[in-house]
XYZ file of C-alpha atoms in Angstrom:
328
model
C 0.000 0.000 0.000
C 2.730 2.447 0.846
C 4.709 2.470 -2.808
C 0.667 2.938 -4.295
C 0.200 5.586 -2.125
C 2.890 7.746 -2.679
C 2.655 6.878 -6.461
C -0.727 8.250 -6.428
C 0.084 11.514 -4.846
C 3.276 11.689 -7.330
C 1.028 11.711 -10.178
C -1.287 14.154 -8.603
C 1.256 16.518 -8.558
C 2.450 15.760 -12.184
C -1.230 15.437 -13.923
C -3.120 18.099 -11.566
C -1.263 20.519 -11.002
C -3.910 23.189 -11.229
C -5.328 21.494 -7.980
C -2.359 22.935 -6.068
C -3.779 26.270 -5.743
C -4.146 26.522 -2.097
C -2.198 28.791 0.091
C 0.889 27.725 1.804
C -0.070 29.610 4.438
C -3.714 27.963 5.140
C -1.448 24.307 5.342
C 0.915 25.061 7.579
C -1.998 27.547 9.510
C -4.194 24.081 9.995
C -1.373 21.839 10.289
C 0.081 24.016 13.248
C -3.696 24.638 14.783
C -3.972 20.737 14.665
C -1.406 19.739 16.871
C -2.862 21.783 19.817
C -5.252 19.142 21.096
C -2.116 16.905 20.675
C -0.087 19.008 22.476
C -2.420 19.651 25.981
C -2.948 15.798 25.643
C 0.734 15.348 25.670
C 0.926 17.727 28.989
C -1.745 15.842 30.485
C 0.045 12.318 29.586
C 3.245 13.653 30.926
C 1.995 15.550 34.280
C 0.024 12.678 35.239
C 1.559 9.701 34.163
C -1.557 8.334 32.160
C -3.416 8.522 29.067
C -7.363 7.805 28.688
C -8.218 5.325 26.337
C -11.099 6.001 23.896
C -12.379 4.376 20.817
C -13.929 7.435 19.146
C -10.947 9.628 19.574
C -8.759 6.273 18.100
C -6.515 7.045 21.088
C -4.741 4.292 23.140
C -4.288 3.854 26.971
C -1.191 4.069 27.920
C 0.209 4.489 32.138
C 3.811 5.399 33.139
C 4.019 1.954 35.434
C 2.994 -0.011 32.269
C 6.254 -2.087 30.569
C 6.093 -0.979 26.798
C 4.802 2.352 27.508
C 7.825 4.750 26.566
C 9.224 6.836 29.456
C 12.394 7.924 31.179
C 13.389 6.918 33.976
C 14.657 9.315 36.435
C 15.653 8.707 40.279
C 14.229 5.285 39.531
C 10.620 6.854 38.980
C 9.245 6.336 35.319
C 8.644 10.101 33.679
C 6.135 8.981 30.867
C 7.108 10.909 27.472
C 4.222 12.830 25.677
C 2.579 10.606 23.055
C 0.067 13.054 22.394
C -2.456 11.523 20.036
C 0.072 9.751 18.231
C 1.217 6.084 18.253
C 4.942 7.105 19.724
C 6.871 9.886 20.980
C 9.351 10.229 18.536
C 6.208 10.591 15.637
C 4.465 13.478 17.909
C 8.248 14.632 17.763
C 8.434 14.924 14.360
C 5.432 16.502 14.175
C 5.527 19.091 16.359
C 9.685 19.602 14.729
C 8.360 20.110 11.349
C 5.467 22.305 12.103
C 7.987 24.314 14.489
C 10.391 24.440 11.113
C 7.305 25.292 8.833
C 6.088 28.454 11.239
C 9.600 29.794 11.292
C 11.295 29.403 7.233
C 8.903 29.736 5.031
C 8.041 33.329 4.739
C 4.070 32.879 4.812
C 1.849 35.491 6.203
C 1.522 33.664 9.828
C 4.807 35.332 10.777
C 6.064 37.532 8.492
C 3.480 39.173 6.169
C 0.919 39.646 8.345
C 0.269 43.485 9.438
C -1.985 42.087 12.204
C -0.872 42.255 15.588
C -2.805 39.767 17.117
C -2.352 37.440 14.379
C 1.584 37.829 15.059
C 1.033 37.022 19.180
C -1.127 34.372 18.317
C 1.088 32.791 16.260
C 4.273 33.373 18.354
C 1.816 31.565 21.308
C 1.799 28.769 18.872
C 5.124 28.280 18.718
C 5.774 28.084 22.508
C 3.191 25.656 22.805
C 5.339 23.325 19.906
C 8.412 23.951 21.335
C 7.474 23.284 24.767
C 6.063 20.287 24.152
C 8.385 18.886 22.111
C 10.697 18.941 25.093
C 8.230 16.929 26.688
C 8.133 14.137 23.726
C 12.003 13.564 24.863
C 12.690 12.413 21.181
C 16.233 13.129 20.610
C 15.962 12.640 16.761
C 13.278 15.343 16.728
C 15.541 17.740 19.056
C 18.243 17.195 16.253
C 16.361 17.890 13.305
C 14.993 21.127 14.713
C 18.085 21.927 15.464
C 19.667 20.957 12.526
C 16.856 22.615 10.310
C 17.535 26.040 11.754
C 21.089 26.253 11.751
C 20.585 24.933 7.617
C 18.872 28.410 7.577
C 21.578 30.384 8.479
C 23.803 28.379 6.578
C 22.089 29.154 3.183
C 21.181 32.733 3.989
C 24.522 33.529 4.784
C 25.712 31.883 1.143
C 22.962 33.955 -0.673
C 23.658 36.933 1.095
C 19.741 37.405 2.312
C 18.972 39.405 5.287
C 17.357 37.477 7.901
C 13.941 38.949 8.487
C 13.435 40.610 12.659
C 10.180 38.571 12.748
C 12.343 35.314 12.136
C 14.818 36.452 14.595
C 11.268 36.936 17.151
C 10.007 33.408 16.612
C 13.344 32.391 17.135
C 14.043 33.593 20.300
C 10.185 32.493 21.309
C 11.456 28.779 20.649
C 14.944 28.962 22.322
C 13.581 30.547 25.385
C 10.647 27.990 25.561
C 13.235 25.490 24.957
C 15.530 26.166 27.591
C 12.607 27.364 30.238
C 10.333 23.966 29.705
C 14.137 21.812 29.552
C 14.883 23.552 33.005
C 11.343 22.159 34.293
C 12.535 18.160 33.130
C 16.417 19.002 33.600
C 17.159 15.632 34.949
C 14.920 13.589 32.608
C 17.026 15.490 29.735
C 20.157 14.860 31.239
C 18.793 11.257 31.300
C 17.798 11.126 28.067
C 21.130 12.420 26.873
C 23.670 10.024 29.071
C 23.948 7.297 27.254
C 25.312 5.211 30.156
C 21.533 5.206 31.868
C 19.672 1.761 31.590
C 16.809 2.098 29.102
C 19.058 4.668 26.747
C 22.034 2.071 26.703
C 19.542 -0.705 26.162
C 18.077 1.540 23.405
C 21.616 2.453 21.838
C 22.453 -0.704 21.516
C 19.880 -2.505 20.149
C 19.965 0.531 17.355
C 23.170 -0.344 16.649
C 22.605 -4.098 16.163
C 20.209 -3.306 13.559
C 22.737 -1.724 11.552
C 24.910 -5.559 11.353
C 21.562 -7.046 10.813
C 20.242 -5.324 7.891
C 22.487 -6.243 5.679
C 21.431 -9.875 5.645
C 18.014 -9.557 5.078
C 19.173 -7.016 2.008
C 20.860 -10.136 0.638
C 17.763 -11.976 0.792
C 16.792 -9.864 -2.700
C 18.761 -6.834 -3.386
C 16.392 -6.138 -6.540
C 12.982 -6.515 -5.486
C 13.273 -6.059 -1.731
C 11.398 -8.371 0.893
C 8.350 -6.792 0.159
C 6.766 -3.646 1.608
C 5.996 -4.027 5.552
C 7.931 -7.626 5.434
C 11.158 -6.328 7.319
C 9.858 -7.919 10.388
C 9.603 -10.891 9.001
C 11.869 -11.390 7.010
C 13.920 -10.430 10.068
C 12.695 -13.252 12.092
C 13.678 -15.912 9.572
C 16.872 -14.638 9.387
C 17.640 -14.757 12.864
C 15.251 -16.619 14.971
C 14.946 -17.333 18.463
C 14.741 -13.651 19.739
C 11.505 -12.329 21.701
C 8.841 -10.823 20.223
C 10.003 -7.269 20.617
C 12.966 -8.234 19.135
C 12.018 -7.458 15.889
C 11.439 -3.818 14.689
C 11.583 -2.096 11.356
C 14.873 -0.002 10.627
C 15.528 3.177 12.527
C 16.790 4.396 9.368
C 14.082 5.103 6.696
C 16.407 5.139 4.010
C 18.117 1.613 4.568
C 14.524 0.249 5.253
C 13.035 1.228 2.321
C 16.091 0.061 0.448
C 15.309 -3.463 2.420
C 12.000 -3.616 1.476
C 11.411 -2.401 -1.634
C 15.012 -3.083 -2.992
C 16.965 -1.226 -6.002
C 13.534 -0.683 -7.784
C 12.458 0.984 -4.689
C 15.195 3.431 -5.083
C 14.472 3.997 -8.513
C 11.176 4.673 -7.664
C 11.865 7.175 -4.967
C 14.129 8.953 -7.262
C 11.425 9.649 -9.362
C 8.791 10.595 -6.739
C 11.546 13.244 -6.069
C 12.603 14.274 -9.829
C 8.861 14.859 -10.194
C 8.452 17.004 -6.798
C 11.618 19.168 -7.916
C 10.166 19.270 -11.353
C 7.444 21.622 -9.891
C 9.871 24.370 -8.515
C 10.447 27.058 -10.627
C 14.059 28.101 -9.674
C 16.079 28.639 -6.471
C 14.637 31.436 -5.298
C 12.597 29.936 -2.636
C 15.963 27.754 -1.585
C 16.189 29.514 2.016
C 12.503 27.954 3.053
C 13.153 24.552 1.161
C 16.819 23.702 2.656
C 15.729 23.592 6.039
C 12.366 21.723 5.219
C 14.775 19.323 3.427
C 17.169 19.069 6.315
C 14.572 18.531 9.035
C 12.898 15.827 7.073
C 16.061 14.123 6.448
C 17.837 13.874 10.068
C 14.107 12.692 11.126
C 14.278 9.973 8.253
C 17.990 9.126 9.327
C 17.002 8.091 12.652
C 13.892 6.399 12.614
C 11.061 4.546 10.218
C 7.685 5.948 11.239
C 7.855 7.954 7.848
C 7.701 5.112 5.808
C 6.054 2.014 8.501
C 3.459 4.509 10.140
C 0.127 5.844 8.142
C 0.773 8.627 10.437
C 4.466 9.313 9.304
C 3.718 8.278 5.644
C 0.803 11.588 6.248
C 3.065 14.017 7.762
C 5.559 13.274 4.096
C 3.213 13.499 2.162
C 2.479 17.001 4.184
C 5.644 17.947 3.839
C 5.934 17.215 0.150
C 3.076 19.635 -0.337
C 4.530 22.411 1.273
C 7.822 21.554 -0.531
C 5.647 21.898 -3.900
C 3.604 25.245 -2.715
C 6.268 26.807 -0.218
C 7.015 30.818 -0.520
């Protein structure tokens, strides 16, 4: 399903483009208004330990003194990590990076062109909300790409020579100084989360890095044709059997998963999904907003799969591939 589905949106942007006549600014306004519910959830879930289940909502229970449920452990007390309304962490992360990363480098009205003062507070609200509670989600790969993504901004202002707009330099110091204020809050769970000599972060360092000796074998298996789309897993478990359950994950690397599963085809494939993105710029002049876009993205893709095994990662590309077609 997930090669169909990003083939259909590819040729939606080839074969309609006259469809893509919606603002950038009304996708990343509703994309950013979205994660608000999300985002009080994830206080709630991290200030009480616990998440309500409910089946019209699609939203699963989770408690801190549950095994499975992802938290940090500090003092030998379990901190649960915001989940929002998300399946994981790390995917609210990502979320909350990219929308964060939207708000601030692409020069739509929400921030810069907008003569409204309210509209400017409102907005700059916004972003502490994000940025707060993307502390909260203690995903380190969604720390990085944020980080990552701004600095890129700098980067390729500073090459063309473009003077970095006071507004920017506003929402900016918003997000540091919510940053800093909400990581004083959780200072030891960061700390925690950043030592990798703790329990649960060795535990999760290494198994990350025994997934990088395993791939390989199961890209042996069919370097042409991959093991099939959502077969990792499983073709993981016949490789090396034995292991528990939880053993077996996808990738934390979207790039070498997609490479397992869908082989050199794949990669053909995704080349052209991009060549017919690019195809729809019309120059470099928009380069300052699409760089860090690009770089966020990628560090998230680098160090984890939900992009390409979640419906809820595979939604927030296919977001960002919009924006990368209608940014300004």
């Amino acid at each position: 399903m997930r090669p169909w589905f990003l083939f259909r949106f590819c040729r939606f942007i080839r074969i309609c483009p006259g469809v893509f006549c919606f603002e950038t600014r009304k996708i990343i306004w509703f994309f950013s208004l979205g994660l608000i519910a999300p985002c009080l959830l994830g206080w709630w879930q991290v200030l009480t330990g616990s998440s309500l289940a409910s089946t019209f909502l699609g939203l699963a229970g989770h408690l801190a003194a549950t095994p499975g449920t992802s938290v940090v452990e500090v003092a030998g007390e379990r901190l649960m990590r915001a989940y929002g309304s998300f399946p994981h962490p790390n995917i609210f992360g990502g979320y909350l990076a990219m929308a964060i990363t939207f708000i601030l480098v692409s020069k739509n009205k929400l921030l810069y062109h907008t003569t409204s003062t309210l509209k400017h507070s409102i907005t700059l609200i916004i972003l502490t909300l994000l940025t707060s509670t993307l502390v909260i989600t203690f995903s380190r790969s969604a720390w990085l790409a944020l980080t990552i993504g701004i600095f890129s901004f700098f980067i390729v202002s500073a090459i063309e020579r473009k003077k970095i707009s006071r507004k920017f330099l506003s929402g900016l110091a918003i997000v540091i100084v919510a940053f800093v204020a909400t990581a004083a809050l959780f200072n030891n769970a960061i700390f925690t989360r950043l030592d990798a000599t703790d329990r649960l972060e060795t535990k999760s360092l290494t198994e990350r890095q025994s997934e990088y000796q395993m791939i390989g074998e199961v890209i042996k298996t069919n370097p042409f044709v991959g093991v099939g789309p959502g077969a990792y897993t499983i073709a993981l478990a016949e490789k090396f059997p034995g292991h528990d359950v939880w053993f077996y994950q996808p990738m934390h690397n979207l790039f070498l998963l997609f490479f397992a599963e869908t082989g050199l085809l794949g990669l053909m494939f995704f080349g052209f999904v991009v060549w017919a993105v690019v195809r729809r710029r019309d120059g470099r002049q928009f380069v300052t907003a699409i760089i860090p876009i690009v770089t966020t993205i990628t560090t998230l893709a680098i160090f984890d799969h939900y992009l390409w095994s979640h419906w809820s990662g595979l939604v927030l590309l296919v977001v960002v591939l919009a924006i990368f077609v209608k940014v300004r």
